[in-house]
CSV table of C-alpha atoms in Angstrom, one decimal:
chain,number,residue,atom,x,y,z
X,18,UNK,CA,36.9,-44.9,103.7
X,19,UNK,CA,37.5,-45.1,99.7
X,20,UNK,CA,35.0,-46.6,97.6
X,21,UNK,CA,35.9,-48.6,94.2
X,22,UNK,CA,33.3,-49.3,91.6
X,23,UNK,CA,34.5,-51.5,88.6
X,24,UNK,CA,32.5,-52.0,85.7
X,25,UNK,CA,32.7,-54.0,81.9
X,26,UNK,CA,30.8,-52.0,79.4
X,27,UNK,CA,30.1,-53.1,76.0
X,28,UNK,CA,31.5,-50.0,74.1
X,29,UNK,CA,34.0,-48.4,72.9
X,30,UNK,CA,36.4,-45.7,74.7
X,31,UNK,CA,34.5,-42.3,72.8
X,32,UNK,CA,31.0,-44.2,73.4
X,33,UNK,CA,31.9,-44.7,76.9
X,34,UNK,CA,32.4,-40.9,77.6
X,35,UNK,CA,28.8,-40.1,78.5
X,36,UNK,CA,28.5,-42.8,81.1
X,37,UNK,CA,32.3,-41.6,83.0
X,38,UNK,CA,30.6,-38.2,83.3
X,39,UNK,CA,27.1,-39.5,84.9
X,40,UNK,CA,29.7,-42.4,86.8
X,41,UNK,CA,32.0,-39.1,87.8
X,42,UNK,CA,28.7,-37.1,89.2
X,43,UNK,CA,27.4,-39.9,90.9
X,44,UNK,CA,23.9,-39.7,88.9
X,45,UNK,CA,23.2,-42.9,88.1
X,46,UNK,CA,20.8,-45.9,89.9
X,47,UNK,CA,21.0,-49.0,90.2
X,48,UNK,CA,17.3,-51.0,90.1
X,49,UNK,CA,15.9,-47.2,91.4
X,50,UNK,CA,18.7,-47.1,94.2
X,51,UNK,CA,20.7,-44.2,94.0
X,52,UNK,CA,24.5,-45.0,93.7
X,53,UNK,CA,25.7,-42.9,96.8
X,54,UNK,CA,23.1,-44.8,98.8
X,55,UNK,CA,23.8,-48.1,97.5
X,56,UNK,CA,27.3,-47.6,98.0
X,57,UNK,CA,26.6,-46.0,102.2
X,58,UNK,CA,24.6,-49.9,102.4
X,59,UNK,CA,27.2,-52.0,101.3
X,60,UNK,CA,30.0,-50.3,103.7
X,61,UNK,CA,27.3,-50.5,106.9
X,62,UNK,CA,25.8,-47.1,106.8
X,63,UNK,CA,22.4,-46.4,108.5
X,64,UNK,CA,20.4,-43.8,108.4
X,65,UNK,CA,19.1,-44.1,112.0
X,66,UNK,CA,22.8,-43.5,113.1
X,67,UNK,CA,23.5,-40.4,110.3
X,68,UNK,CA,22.2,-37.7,112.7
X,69,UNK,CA,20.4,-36.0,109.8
X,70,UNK,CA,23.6,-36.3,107.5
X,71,UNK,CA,22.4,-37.7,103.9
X,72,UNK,CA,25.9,-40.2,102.1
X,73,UNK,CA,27.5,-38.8,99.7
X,74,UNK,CA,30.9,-39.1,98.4
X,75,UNK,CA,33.7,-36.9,98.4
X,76,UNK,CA,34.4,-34.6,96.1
X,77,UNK,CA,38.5,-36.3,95.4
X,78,UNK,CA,37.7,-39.0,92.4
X,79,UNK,CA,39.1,-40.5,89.8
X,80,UNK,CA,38.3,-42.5,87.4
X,81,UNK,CA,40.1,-45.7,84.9
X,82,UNK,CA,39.7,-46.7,81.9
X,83,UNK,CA,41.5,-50.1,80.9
X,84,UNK,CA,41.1,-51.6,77.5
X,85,UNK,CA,42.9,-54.1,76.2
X,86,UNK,CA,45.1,-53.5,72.5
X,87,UNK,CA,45.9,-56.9,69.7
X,88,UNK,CA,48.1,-54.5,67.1
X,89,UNK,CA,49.5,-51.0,67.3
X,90,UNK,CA,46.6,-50.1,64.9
X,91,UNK,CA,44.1,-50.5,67.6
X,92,UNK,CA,45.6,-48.2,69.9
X,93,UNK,CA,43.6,-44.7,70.2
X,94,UNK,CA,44.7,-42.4,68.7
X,95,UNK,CA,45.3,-38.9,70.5
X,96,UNK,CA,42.2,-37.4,70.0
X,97,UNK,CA,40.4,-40.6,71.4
X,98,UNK,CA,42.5,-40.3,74.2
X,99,UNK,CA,41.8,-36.4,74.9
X,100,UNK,CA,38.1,-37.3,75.0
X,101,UNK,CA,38.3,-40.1,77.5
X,102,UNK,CA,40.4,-37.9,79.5
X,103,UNK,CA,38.3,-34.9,79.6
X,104,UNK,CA,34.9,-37.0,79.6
X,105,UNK,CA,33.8,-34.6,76.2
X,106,UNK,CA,33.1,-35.9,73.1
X,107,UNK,CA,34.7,-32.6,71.4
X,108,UNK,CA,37.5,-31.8,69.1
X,109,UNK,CA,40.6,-29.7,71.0
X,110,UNK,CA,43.9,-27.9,70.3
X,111,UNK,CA,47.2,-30.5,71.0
X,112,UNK,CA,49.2,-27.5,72.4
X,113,UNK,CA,46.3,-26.5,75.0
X,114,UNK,CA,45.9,-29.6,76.3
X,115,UNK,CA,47.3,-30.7,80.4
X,116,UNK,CA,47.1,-34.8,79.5
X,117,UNK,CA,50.5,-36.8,80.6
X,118,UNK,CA,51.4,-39.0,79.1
X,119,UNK,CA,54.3,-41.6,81.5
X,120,UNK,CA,56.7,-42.9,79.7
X,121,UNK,CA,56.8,-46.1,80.8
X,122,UNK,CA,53.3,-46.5,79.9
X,123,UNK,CA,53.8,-45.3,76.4
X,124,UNK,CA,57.3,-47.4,75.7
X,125,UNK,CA,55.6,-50.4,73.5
X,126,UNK,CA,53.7,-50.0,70.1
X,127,UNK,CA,50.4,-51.5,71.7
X,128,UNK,CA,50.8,-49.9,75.1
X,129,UNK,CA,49.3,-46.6,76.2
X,130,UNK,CA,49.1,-44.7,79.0
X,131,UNK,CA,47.7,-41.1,79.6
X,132,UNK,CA,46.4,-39.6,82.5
X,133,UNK,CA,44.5,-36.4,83.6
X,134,UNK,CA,43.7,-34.9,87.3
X,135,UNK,CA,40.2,-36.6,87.3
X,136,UNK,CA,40.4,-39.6,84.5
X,137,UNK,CA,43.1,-42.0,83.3
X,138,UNK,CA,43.6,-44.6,79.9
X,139,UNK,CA,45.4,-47.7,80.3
X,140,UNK,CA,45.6,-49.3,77.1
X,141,UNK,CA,47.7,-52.7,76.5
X,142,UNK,CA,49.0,-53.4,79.5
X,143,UNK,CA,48.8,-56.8,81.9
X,144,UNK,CA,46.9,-57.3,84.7
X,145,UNK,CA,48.6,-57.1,87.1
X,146,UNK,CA,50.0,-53.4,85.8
X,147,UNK,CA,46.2,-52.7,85.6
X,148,UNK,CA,45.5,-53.9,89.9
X,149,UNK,CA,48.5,-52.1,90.8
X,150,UNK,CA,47.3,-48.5,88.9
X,151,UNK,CA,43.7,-49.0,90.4
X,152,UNK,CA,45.7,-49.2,94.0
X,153,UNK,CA,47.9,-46.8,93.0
X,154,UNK,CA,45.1,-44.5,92.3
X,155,UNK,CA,43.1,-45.2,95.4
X,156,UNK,CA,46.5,-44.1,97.4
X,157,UNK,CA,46.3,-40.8,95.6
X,158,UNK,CA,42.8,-40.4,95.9
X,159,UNK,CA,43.3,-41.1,100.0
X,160,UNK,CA,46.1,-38.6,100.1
X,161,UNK,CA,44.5,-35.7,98.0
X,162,UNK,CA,41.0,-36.7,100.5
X,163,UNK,CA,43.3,-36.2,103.8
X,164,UNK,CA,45.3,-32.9,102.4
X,165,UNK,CA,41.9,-31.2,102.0
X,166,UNK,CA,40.8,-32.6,105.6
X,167,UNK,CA,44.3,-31.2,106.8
X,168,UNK,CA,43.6,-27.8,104.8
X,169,UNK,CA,40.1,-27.5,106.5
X,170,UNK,CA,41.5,-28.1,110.0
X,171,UNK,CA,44.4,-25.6,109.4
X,172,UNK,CA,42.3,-22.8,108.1
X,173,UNK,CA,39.7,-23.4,111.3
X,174,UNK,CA,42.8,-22.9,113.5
X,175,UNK,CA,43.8,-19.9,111.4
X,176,UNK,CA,40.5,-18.5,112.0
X,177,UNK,CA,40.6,-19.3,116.0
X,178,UNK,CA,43.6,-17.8,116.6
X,179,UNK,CA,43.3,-14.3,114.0
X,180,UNK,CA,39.5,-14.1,116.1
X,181,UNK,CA,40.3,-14.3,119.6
X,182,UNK,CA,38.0,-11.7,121.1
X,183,UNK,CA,38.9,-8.8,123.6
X,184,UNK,CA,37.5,-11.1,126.1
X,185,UNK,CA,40.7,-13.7,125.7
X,186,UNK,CA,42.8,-11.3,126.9
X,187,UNK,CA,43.3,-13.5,130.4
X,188,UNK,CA,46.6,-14.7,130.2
X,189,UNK,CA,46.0,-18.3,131.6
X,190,UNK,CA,42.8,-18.9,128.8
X,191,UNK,CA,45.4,-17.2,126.4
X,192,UNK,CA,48.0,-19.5,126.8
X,193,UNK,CA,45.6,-22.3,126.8
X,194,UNK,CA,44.2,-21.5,123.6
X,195,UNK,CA,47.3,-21.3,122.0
X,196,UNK,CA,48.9,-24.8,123.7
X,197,UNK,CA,46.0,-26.5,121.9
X,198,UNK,CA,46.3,-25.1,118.8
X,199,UNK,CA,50.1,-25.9,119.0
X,200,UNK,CA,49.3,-29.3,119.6
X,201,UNK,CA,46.6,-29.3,117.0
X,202,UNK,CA,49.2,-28.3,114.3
X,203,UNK,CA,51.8,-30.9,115.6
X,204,UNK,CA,49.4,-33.6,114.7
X,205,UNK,CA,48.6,-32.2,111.5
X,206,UNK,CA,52.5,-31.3,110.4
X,207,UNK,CA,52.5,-35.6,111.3
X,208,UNK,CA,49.5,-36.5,109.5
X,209,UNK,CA,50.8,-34.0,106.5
X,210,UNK,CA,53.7,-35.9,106.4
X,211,UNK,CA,53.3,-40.0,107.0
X,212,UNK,CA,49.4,-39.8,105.3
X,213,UNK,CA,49.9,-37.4,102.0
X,214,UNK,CA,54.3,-36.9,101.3
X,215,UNK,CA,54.9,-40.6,102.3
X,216,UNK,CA,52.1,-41.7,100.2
X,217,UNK,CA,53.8,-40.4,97.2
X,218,UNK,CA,56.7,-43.1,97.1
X,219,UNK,CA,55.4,-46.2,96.0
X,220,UNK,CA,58.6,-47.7,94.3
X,221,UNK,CA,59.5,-49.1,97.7
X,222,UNK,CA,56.0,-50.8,98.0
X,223,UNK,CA,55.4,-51.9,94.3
X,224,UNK,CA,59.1,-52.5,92.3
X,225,UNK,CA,57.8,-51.6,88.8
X,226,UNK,CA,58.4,-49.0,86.5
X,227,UNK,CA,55.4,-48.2,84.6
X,228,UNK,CA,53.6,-48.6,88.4
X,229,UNK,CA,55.8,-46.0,89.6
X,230,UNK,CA,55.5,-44.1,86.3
X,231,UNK,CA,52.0,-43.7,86.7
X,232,UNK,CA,52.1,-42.9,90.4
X,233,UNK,CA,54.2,-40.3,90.7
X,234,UNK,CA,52.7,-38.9,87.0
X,235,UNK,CA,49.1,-38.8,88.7
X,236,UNK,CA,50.4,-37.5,92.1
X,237,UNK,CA,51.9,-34.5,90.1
X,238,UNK,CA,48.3,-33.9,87.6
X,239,UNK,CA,46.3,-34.2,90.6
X,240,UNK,CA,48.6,-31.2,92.1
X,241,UNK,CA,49.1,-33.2,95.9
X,242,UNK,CA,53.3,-32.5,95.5
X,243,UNK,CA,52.7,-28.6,95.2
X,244,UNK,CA,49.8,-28.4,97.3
X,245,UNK,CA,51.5,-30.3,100.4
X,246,UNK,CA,54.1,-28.0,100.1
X,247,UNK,CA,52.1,-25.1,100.1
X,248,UNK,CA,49.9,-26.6,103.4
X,249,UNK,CA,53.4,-27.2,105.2
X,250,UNK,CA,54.2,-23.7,104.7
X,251,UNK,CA,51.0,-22.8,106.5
X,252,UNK,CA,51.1,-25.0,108.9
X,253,UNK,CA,55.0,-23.8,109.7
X,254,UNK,CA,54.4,-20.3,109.5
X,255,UNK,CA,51.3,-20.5,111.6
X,256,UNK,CA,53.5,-22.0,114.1
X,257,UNK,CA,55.7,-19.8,114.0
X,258,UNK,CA,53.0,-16.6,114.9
X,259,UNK,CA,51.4,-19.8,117.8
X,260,UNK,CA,54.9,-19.7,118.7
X,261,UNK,CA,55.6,-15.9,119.0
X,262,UNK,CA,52.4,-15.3,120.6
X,263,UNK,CA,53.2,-17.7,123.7
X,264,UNK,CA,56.2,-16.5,123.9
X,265,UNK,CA,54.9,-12.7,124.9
X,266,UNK,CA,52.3,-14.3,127.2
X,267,UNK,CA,55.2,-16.1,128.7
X,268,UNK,CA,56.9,-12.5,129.3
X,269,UNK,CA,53.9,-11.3,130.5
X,270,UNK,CA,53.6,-14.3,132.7
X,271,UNK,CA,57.3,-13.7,134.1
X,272,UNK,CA,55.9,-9.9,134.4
X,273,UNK,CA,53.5,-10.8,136.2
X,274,UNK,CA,55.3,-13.8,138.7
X,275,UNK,CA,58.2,-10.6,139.3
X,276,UNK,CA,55.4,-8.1,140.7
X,277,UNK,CA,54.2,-10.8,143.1
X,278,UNK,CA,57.0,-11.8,144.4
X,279,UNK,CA,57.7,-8.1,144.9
X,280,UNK,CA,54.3,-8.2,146.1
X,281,UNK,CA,54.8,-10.9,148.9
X,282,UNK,CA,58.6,-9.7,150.2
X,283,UNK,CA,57.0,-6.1,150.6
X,284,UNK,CA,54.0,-7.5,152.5
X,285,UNK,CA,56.6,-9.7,154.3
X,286,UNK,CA,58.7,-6.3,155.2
X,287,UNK,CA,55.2,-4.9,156.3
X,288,UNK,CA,54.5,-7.1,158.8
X,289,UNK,CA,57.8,-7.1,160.1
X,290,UNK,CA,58.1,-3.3,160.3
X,291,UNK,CA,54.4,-3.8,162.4
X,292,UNK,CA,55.8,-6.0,164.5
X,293,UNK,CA,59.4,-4.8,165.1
X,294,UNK,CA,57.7,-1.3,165.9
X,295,UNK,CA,55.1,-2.8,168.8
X,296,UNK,CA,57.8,-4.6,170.0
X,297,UNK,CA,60.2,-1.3,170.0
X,298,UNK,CA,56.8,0.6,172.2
X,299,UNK,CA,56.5,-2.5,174.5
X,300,UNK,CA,60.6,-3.0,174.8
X,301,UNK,CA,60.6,1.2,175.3
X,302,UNK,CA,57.7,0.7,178.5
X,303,UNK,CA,60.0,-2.3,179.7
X,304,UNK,CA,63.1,-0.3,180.0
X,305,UNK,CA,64.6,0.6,183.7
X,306,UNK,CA,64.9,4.4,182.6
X,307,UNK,CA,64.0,7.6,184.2
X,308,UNK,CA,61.8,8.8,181.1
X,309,UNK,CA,59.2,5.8,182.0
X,310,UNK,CA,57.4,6.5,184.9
X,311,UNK,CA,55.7,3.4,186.9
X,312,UNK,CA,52.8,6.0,188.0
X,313,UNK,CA,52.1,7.3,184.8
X,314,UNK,CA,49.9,5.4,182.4
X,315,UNK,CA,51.2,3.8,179.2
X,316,UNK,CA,48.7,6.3,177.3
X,317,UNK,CA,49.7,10.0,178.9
X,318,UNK,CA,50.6,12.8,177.5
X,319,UNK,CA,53.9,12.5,178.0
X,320,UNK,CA,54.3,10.0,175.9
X,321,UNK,CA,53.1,11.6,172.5
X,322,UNK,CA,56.0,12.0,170.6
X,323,UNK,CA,57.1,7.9,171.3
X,324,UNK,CA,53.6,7.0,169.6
X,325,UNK,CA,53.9,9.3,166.9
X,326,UNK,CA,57.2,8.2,165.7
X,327,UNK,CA,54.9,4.7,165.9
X,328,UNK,CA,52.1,5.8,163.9
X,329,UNK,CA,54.8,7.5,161.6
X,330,UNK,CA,56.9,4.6,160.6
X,331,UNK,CA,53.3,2.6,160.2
X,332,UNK,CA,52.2,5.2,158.2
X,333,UNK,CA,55.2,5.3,156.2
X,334,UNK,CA,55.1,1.7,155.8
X,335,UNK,CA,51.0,1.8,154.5
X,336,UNK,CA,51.9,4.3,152.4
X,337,UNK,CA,55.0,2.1,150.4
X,338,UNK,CA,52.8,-0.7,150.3
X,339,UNK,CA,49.2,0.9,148.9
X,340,UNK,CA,51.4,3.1,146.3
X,341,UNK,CA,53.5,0.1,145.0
X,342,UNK,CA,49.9,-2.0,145.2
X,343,UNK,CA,48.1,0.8,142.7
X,344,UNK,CA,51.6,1.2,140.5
X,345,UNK,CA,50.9,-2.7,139.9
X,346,UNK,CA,47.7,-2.5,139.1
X,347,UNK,CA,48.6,0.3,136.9
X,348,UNK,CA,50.7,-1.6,134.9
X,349,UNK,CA,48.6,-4.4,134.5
X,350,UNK,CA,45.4,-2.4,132.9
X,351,UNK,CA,48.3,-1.0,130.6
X,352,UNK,CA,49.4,-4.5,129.9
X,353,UNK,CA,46.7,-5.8,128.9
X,354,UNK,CA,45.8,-2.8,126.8
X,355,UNK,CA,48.6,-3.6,124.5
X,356,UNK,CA,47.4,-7.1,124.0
X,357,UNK,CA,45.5,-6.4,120.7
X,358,UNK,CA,43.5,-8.9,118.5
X,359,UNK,CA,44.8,-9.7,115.1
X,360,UNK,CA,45.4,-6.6,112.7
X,361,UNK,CA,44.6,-7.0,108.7
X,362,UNK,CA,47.4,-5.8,106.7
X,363,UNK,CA,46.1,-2.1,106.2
X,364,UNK,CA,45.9,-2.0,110.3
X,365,UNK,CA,49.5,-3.6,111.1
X,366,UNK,CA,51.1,-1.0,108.2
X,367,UNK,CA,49.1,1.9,109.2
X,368,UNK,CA,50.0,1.8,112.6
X,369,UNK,CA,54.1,0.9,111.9
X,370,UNK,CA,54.4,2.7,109.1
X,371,UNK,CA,51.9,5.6,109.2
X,372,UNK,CA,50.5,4.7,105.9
X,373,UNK,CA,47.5,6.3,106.6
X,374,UNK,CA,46.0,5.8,103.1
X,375,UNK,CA,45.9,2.3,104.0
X,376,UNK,CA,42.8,3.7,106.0
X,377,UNK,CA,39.3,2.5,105.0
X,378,UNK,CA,37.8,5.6,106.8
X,379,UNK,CA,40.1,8.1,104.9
X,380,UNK,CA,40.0,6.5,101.5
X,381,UNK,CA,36.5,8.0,101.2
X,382,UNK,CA,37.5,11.4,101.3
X,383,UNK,CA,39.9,12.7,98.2
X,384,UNK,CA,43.5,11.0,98.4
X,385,UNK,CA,46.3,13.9,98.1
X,386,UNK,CA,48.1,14.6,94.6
X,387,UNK,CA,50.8,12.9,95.0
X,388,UNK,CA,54.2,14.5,93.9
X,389,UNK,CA,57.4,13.1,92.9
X,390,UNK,CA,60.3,13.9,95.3
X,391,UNK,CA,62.9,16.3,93.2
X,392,UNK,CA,59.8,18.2,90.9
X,393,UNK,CA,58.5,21.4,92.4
X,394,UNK,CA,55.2,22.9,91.4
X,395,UNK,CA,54.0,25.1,89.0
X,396,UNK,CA,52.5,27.8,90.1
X,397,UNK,CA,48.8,28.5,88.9
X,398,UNK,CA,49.6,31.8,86.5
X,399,UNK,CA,52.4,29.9,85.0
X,400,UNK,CA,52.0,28.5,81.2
X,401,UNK,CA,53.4,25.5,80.2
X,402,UNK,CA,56.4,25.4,77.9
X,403,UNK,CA,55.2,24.4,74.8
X,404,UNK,CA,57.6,21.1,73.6
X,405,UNK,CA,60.7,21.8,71.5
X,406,UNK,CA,60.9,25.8,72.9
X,407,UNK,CA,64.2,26.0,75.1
X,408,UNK,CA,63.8,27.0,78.6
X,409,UNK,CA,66.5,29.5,80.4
């Protein structure tokens, strides 16, 4: 929600500089009210319904200054102008000054036009140039208000996914984890987009040049082209690392889905290799031959080495199935030690590169001489050669 205050004031632009900078800080009343809370009343606020939170505005602002201009000799003057701009009632150096100044603004003899990130002066121009700068401004003030919301959000997803915990290391709250923020940052790379970039074309909306002069002069002091640019980079690049983390769950995942279904077609085999070998010692008592004896009992001696080639093929096949059950396991503790947290810089080049000076526990101690590949030493009895003597 953007709030607008207008005001007609009685004095002229340097006499007017005090009042923009209580107006800019909010620290003025109005009949004892205090302007932040007069303002939360007349949009609905209430208190009861704040949960603690006190109004106050945000810290995107700016402010205009119309005035209107009967010859070119009562147009201000540059160093008028620099005072409005910068709310200071000081002398300053031309050539260390940021105020723009649109061209179209500037084109007549009684018409001025200069702008700053936080304050603007419109002198001479018509009214309806003067409503479409004030919505002009509030667009800017909306986009440069939802850039730092969409800078706040990215950084806290920044932060959630660099300080995932040892504990994450579940594959399943992993990947969820990372699905959200994924879908977190598609929203944002949309709101980035149709709520700050879009909002800096307003030719298509409001055919005027000095309007569009003024628009894309404020959108550039107020720093919302670069800094968009710089947010979509962060929000790429961190989609990018969301991206190449859920692809190695994924692999682990596929890892994973491989060793069960290894799992389940040797506990398959297993069962059938327990049941083809009772049914190869009930099919060997069933047989019309002379080594099975009607008289004899199924469990005499006789019949040892028939049950221990039994007990060793379903030893054989306990033994396949608990060593390729403990090399599984095996490999998932090792797994998911590899799955690390997020390095710092010093950590990621230590560990690739070896630059073990990049180690905070070793840069205590004293760092080695370092020596430049080609030299070699002088040893400790040796004098230096004084300059200009010739060497052999």
């Amino acid at each position: 929600m953007l709030v607008a205050l207008t005001m007609d004031v009685p004095l002229g632009l340097v006499e007017s500089v005090p009042l923009m900078e209580d107006l800019y800080y909010a620290s003025i009343q109005c009949s004892g009210v205090p302007l932040e809370r007069l303002a939360g009343e007349r949009v609905g606020y209430r208190p009861e319904h704040a949960q603690g939170q006190t109004p106050g505005f945000l810290p995107e602002r700016h402010q205009l200054v119309f005035r209107s201009v009967a010859s070119p000799a009562d147009a201000p003057d540059d160093d008028t102008i620099q005072r409005v701009i910068y709310r200071s009632d000081l002398p300053y150096r031309p050539e260390h000054s940021s105020i723009t100044y649109p061209a179209e603004l500037n084109r007549r003899p009684t018409t001025v036009g200069a702008l700053g990130p936080y304050a603007s002066l419109i002198c001479g121009h018509q009214d309806y140039i003067e409503n479409c700068v004030l919505l002009s401004a509030v667009q800017t003030v909306g986009s440069a208000a939802r850039l730092r919301e969409i800078r706040e959000v990215a950084y806290a997803y920044g932060h959630r996914f660099r300080a995932r915990s040892d504990g994450e290391r579940d594959m399943h709250r992993r990947r969820t984890m990372l699905e959200s923020i994924s879908e977190g940052l598609s929203h944002l790379e949309l709101e980035l987009s149709y709520s700050v970039e879009a909002g800096g074309d307003i030719g298509t909306l409001v055919p005027a040049l000095r309007v569009e002069s003024f628009h894309n002069a404020l959108y550039a002091a107020m720093g919302l082209t670069e800094r968009s640019t710089t947010i979509g980079q962060m929000l790429s690049r961190l989609s990018n690392a969301i991206a190449a983390e859920l692809t190695s769950v994924e692999s682990a995942e596929q890892r994973a889905g491989d060793r069960r279904r290894i799992r389940t077609v040797v506990a398959v085999t297993f069962v059938t290799t327990v049941s083809g070998t009772l049914s190869l010692l009930f099919g060997f008592f069933g047989i019309n031959a002379r080594q099975v004896d009607e008289h004899r009992s199924m469990f005499d001696d006789s019949y040892t080495p028939i049950y221990a080639l039994i007990a060793l093929i379903l030893a054989s096949a306990v033994g396949i199935f608990g060593g390729m059950r403990l090399h599984e396991r095996w490999t998932e503790r090792r797994e998911r030690s590899r799955i690390r947290t997020w390095e710092t810089i010093h950590g990621l080049l230590a560990r690739e590169f070896g630059a073990v000076i990049l180690d905070p526990a070793r840069m205590t101690a004293s760092p080695p001489t370092p020596t430049v590949p080609g030299t070699r030493t002088r040893p400790p009895d040796e004098e230096p050669q004084p300059s200009g003597t010739p060497t052999r």
